[in-house]
Amino acid sequence: MSKSIKLESPLHYFHAALNRKPEPVKSPAGALFNDEAEYGLVVKEATLSAHLNLRGDGSNAHFCSEVTEALGLMVPLTPGTYQRNGNTSIYWLGPSEWLLVEIGGDAEELETRLRKTLTGHISIVDISGGQTCINLRGPGVATVLKKSSIYDFEAWDNATSALGRAVQTNFAKASAIISNKSDGSYDLVIRRSFADYVAQWLLDAGEEFGCRIEAEKE
Amino acid sequence: MLLIHCPHCQEYRDEEEFSYGGEAHIVRPLEPEALSDEEWGDYLFFRTNSRGIHHEMWYHLVGCRRYFNATRNTVTYEILETYKTGTQPTITGANL
Ligand SMILES: [Zn+2]
């Protein structure tokens, strides 16, 4: 993609509207209202990250070792799981399909690196422009997930820094890839065309806990 | 609301994630040009409409986006098993 094209996050207008510094309001205890502890749900977008859809044969040891060579990551073969190495995560989407997300990454560089290493019958599609990744944290998150999706997230084991659970399911009548993180927060990969709707849904669902959308760099 | 076991995701998921794909195990004729119009019409348009055991395709639309097969009792709506495309059901009308 040409660097001369100005890329804009699908949540651009939310950032613009919500990231003005709130007026400090003194609570009786003297704490600032905009202290993070006051918010039950904080939504933070990993703006303009690299998203690649990867297809290949997971039962082929050659394919798996080549992916590991290119990314330093194991291909998750267990349904409903992901593997993470630093800012790079690879999510199981189906028996021959994975989503690769590098937070803040360069999709072109990532794709080139994979194409140099992977051989055989594979497919790599750059879908960075079609979706975005948001993180939900705070004490209200479990309830917001329950309100938004029928999936039972409480049945999941806790994530570690290297692996966790991930699921594609309905979220607020749209779809999302939802995964847990070792810090207790959740990552959602949502489609660009639904990003505005999902953000409005989250503001509404999180209102009872206090909800804010945080810019990547504040 | 049905809970349907996806053989790819290997867990029970809510019915709203799936869509119905019609009767399973319909084999495409190897030589369509050798068929009569009636035989070709049967292949394209006619289904068994079973009362009781029925093998059918389901699509995990919001999940793994894969087709699989299910054996369902069309009287009670009970899904007796699900299995991957390309494999055979263990429950059939004959052995129930
Ligand atoms: Zn599935």
Short mmCIF file of C-alpha atoms in Angstrom, two decimals, chain A residues 55 79 92-93 95-97 150-151 167-170, chain B residues 8-11 13-14 16-17 62-66:
data_model
loop_
_atom_site.label_atom_id
_atom_site.label_comp_id
_atom_site.label_asym_id
_atom_site.label_seq_id
_atom_site.Cartn_x
_atom_site.Cartn_y
_atom_site.Cartn_z
CA ARG A 55 -4.44 -20.36 5.02
CA PRO A 79 -9.55 -24.97 18.16
CA TRP A 92 -7.09 -20.20 15.25
CA LEU A 93 -10.03 -19.41 12.96
CA PRO A 95 -8.90 -26.13 10.70
CA SER A 96 -6.86 -24.51 7.90
CA GLU A 97 -7.22 -20.80 8.65
CA ILE A 150 -24.13 -15.55 24.27
CA TYR A 151 -20.72 -17.27 24.46
CA VAL A 167 -13.42 -17.38 19.71
CA GLN A 168 -15.29 -16.04 16.72
CA THR A 169 -18.85 -15.42 17.75
CA ASN A 170 -21.73 -12.98 17.77
CA HIS B 8 -14.29 -28.25 13.88
CA CYS B 9 -14.54 -25.89 16.88
CA GLN B 10 -15.06 -28.98 19.08
CA GLU B 11 -17.57 -27.34 21.38
CA ARG B 13 -22.26 -23.32 20.25
CA ASP B 14 -25.50 -21.45 20.07
CA GLU B 16 -27.73 -18.40 16.13
CA GLU B 17 -24.11 -18.89 14.98
CA VAL B 62 -20.26 -16.85 12.69
CA GLY B 63 -17.68 -19.34 14.00
CA CYS B 64 -15.14 -21.28 11.95
CA ARG B 65 -17.07 -20.70 8.68
CA ARG B 66 -16.99 -24.42 7.80
#
